Coordinates of C-alpha atoms in Angstrom, one line a residue:
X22 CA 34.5 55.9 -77.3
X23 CA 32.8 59.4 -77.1
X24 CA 33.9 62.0 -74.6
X25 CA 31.2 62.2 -71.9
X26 CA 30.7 65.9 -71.5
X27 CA 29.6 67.2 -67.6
X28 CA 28.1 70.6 -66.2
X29 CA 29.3 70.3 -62.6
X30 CA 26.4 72.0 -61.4
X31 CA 24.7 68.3 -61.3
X32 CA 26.1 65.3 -59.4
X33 CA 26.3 62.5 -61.1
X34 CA 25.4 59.5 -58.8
X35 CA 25.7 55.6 -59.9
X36 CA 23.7 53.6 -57.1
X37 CA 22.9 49.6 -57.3
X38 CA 22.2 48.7 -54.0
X39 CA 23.7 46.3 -52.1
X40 CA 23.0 43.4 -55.1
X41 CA 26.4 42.1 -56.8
X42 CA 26.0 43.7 -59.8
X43 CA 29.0 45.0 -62.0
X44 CA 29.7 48.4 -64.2
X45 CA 32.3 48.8 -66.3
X46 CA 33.2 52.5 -67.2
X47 CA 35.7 53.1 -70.0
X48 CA 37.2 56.1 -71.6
X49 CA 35.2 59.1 -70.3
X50 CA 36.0 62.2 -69.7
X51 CA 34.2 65.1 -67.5
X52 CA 35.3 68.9 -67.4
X53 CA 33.5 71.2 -65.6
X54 CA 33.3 75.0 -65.9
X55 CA 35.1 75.8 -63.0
X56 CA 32.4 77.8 -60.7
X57 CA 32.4 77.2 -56.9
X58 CA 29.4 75.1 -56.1
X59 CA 28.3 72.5 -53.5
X60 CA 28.6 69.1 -55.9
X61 CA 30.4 66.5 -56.4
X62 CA 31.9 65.3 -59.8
X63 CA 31.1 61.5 -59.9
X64 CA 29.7 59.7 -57.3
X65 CA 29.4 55.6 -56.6
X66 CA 27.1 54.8 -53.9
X67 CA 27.0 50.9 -52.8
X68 CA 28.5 49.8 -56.0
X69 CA 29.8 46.3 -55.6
X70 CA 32.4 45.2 -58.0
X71 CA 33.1 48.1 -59.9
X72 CA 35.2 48.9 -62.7
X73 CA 36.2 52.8 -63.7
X74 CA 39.1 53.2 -67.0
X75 CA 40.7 55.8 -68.6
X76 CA 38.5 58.5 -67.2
X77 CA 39.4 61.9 -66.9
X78 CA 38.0 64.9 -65.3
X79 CA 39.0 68.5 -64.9
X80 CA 37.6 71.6 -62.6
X81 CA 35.3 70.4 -60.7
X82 CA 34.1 72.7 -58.0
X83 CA 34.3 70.2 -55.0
X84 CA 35.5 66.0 -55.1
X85 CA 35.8 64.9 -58.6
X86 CA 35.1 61.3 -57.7
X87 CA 33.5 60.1 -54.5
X88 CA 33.4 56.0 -53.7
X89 CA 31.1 55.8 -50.8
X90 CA 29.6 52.4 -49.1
X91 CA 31.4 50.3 -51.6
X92 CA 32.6 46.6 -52.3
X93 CA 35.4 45.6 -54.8
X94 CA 36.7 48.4 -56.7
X95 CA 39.1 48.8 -59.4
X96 CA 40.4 52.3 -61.0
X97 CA 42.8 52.6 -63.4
X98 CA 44.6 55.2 -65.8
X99 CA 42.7 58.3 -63.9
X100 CA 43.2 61.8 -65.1
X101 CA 42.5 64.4 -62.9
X102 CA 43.2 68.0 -62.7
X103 CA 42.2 71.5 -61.2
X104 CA 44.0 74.6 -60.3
X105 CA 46.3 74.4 -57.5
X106 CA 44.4 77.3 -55.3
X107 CA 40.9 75.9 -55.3
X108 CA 39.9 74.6 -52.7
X109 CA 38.2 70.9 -51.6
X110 CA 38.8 69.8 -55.2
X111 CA 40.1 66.4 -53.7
X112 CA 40.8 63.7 -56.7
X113 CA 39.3 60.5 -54.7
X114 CA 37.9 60.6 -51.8
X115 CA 36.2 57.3 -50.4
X116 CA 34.6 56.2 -47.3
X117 CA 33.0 53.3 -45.6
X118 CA 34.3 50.8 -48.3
X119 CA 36.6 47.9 -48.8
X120 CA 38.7 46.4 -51.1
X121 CA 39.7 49.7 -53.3
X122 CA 42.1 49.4 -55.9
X123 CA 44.1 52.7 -57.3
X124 CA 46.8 51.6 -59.9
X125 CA 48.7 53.7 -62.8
X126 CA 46.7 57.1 -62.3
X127 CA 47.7 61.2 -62.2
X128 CA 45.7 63.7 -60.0
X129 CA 46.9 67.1 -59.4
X130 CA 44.0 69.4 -57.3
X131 CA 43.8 71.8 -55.2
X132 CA 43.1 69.2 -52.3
X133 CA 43.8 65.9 -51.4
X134 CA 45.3 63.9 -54.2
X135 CA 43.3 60.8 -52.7
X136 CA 41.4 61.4 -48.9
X137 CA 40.9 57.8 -46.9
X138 CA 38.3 58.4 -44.3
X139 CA 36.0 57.0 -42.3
X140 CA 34.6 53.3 -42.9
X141 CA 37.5 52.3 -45.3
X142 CA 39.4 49.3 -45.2
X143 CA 41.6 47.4 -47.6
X144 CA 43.1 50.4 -49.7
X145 CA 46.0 49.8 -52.1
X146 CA 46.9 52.3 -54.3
X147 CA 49.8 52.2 -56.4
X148 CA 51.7 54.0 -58.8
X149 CA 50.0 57.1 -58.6
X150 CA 51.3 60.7 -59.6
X151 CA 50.0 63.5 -56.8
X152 CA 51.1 67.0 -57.8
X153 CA 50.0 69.7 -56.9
X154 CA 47.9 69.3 -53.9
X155 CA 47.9 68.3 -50.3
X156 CA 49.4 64.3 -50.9
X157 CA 47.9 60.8 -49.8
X158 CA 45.8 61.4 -46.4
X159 CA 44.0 59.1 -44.0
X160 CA 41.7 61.6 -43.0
X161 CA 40.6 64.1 -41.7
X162 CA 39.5 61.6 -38.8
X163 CA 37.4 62.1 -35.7
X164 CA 35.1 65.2 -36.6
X165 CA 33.5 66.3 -33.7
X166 CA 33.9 63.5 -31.6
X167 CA 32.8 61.2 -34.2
X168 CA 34.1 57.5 -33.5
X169 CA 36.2 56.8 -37.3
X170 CA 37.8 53.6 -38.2
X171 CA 40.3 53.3 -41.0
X172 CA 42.6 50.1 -41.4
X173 CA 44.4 48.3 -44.0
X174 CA 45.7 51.2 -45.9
X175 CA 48.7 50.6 -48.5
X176 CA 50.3 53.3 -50.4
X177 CA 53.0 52.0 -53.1
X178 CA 55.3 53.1 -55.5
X179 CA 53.5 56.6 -55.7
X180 CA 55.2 60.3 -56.4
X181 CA 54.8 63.8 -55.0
X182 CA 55.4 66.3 -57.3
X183 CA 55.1 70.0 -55.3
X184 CA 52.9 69.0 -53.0
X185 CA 51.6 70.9 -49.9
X186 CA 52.3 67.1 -48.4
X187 CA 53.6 64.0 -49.1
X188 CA 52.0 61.0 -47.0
X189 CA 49.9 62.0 -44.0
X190 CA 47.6 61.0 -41.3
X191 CA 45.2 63.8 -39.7
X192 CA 42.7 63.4 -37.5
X193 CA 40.9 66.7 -35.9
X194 CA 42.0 67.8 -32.6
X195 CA 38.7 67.2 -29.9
X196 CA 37.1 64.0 -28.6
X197 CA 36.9 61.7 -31.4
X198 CA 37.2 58.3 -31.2
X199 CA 38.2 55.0 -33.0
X200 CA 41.5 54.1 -34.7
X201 CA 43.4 54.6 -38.1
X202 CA 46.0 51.5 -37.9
X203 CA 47.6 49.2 -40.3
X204 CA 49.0 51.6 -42.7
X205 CA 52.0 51.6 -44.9
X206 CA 53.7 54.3 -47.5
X207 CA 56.4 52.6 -49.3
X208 CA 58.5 53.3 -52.3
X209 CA 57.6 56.8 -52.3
X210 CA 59.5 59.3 -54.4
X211 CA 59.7 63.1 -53.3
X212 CA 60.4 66.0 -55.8
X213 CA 59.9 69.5 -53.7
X214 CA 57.5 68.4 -51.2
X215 CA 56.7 70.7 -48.3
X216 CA 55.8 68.1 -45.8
X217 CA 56.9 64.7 -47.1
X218 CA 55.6 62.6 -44.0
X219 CA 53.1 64.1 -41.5
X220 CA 51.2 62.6 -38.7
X221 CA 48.3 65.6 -37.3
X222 CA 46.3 64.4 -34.3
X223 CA 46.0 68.1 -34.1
X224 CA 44.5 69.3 -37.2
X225 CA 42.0 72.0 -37.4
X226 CA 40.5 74.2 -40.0
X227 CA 41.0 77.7 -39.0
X228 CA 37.4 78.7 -40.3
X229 CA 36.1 76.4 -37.6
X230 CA 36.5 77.1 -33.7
X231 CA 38.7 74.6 -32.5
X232 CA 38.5 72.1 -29.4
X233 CA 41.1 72.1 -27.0
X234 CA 40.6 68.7 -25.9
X235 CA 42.7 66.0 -27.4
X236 CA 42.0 63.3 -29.7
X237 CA 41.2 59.9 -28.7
X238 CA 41.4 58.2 -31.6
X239 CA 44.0 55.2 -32.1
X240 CA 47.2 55.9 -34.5
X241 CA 49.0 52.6 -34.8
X242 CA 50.6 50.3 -36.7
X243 CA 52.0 52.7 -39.4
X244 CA 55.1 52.3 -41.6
X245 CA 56.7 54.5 -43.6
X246 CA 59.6 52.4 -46.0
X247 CA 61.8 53.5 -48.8
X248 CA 61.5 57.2 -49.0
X249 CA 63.6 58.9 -51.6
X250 CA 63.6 63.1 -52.5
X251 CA 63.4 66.4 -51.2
X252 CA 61.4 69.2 -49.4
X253 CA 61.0 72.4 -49.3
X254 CA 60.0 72.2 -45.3
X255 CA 63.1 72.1 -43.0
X256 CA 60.8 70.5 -40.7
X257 CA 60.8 67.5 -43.0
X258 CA 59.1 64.7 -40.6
X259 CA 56.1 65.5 -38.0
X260 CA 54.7 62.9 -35.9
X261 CA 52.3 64.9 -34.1
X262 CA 50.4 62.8 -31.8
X263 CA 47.6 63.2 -29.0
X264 CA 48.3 62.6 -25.1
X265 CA 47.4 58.7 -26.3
X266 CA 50.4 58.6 -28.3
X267 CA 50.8 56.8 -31.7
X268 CA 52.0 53.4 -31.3
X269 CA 54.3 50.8 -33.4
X270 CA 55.5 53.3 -35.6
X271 CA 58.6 52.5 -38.4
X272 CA 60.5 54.6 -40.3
X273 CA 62.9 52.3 -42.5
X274 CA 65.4 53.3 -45.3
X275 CA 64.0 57.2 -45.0
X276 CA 66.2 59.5 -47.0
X277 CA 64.9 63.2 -47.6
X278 CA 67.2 66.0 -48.0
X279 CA 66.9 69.7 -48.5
X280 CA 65.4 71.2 -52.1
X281 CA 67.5 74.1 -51.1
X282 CA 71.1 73.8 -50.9
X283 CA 72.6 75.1 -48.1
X284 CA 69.5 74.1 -45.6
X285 CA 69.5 71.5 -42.5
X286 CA 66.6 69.2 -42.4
X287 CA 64.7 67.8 -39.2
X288 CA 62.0 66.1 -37.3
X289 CA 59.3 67.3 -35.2
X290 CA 57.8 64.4 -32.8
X291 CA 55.5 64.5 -29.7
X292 CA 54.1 61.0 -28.1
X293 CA 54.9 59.1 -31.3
X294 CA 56.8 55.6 -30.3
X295 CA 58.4 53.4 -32.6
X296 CA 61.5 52.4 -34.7
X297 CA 63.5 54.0 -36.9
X298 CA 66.6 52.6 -39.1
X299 CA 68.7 54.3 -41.8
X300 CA 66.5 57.6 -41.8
X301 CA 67.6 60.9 -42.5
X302 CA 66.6 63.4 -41.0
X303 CA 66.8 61.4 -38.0
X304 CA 63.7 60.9 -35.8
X305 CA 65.1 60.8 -31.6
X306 CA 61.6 59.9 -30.4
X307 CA 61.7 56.5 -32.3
X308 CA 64.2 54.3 -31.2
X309 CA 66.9 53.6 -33.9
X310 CA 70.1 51.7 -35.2
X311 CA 72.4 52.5 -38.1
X312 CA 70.4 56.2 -38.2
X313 CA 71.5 58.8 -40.4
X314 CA 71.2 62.6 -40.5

């Protein structure tokens, strides 16, 4: 099939309303000119049942794909690119929608590989490739004390190739509420990651004044299984959590060592509680058996 050919400077947005229709999109491409603009690549707005293959796209100025208020999506065999230093060129980024399917794809951006946030539920992605950028995140969560809900979140058999970070959960530092909860990374492979697992309750952007008040939102439920690789960060593993602490959290069969000979790796934690077996670097804040590191 033909190359479909984008100029950036227009979003492309595929809306059906709430009937069960179905689109199939195979084989397209989109590359964009690279200028810094305010739109989005391609956008599905309450698309039920839809199907995107083989597409590619490269430099575009914000998201490059945007699934938002959608039901029963499948995306495979993904190409996605843009320059390591531009920024909020996230590969996938999808909100209020369930029952999203990521399999077999490569993203590299200047952003999030893939970006969970508010509204989504029922998210497996497998066997994706994220390098560069900033990893896998649930989030950014809790924007100005908005009340986000995230759940049923499952990360598999995915890589991260020099990435900013590896699998993380933010949520912005203020009085948001709701909960990010029933989340799992597992059989993740690290090459040179510079935060390989990081929980942020306190994340802000520095271009925005930040609140001093702590996060309300719910962190719980989250496992992190079958870790293999290296970073770049001595500071390894951060569970940063709010004064409501994160809750039921397992680390199991976590081994990350140094990229750099010669360095010692550790863990940062604050009010995270949980288990932790056969982890290195260890974790003291979660309680353990057969722990090393």
């Amino acid at each position: 099939m033909p190359m479909l050919t984008l100029s950036f400077g227009t979003m492309v947005t595929v809306s059906f309303g709430y009937e069960k229709n179905r689109l199939n999109v195979f084989d397209f491409g989109a590359i964009g000119n690279g200028l810094s603009d305010d739109s989005h690549g391609l956008q599905f707005y309450k698309c039920d049942k839809l199907e995107l293959n083989g597409f590619s796209s490269r430099n575009s100025p914000k998201n490059h794909i945007k699934i938002h208020n959608c039901k029963g999506v499948g995306m495979y065999n993904l190409h996605i690119t843009a320059p390591s230093y531009s920024p909020n060129t996230d590969g996938i980024v999808i909100s209020l929608s369930t029952q999203v399917n990521i399999y077999h794809t490569t993203i590299g951006t200047g952003d999030d590989c893939i970006a969970i946030k508010n509204g989504s539920s029922y998210i497996n992605i497998t066997r994706v490739i994220c390098g560069s950028g900033h990893g896998i995140s649930v989030g950014s969560l809790g924007i100005d004390g908005a009340n986000d809900r995230v759940e049923e979140v499952h990360v598999r058999s995915c890589s991260f190739i020099g990435t900013k970070n590896g699998a993380r959960i933010k949520t912005w530092k203020g009085a948001g509420l709701g909960y990010a909860k029933t989340i799992s990374f597992e059989h993740i492979t690290l090459t040179q990651s510079r935060n390989p697992i990081i929980i942020d309750q306190n994340y802000c952007n520095p271009r925005k004044q930040c609140n001093s008040r702590e996060s309300k939102l719910k962190v719980s439920d989250v496992t992190f299984r079958s870790f293999r690789g290296t970073s770049t960060n001595e500071q390894a593993i951060t569970l940063n959590c709010s004064n409501l602490g994160c809750t039921n959290i397992l680390m199991d069969n976590i081994q990350i060592f140094p990229a750099h000979p010669g360095k010692r790796l550790r863990s940062f934690c604050r009010n995270a509680h949980g288990k932790s077996h056969f982890t290195t670097p260890n974790v003291p804040c979660l309680s353990n058996n057969s722990i090393s590191g």
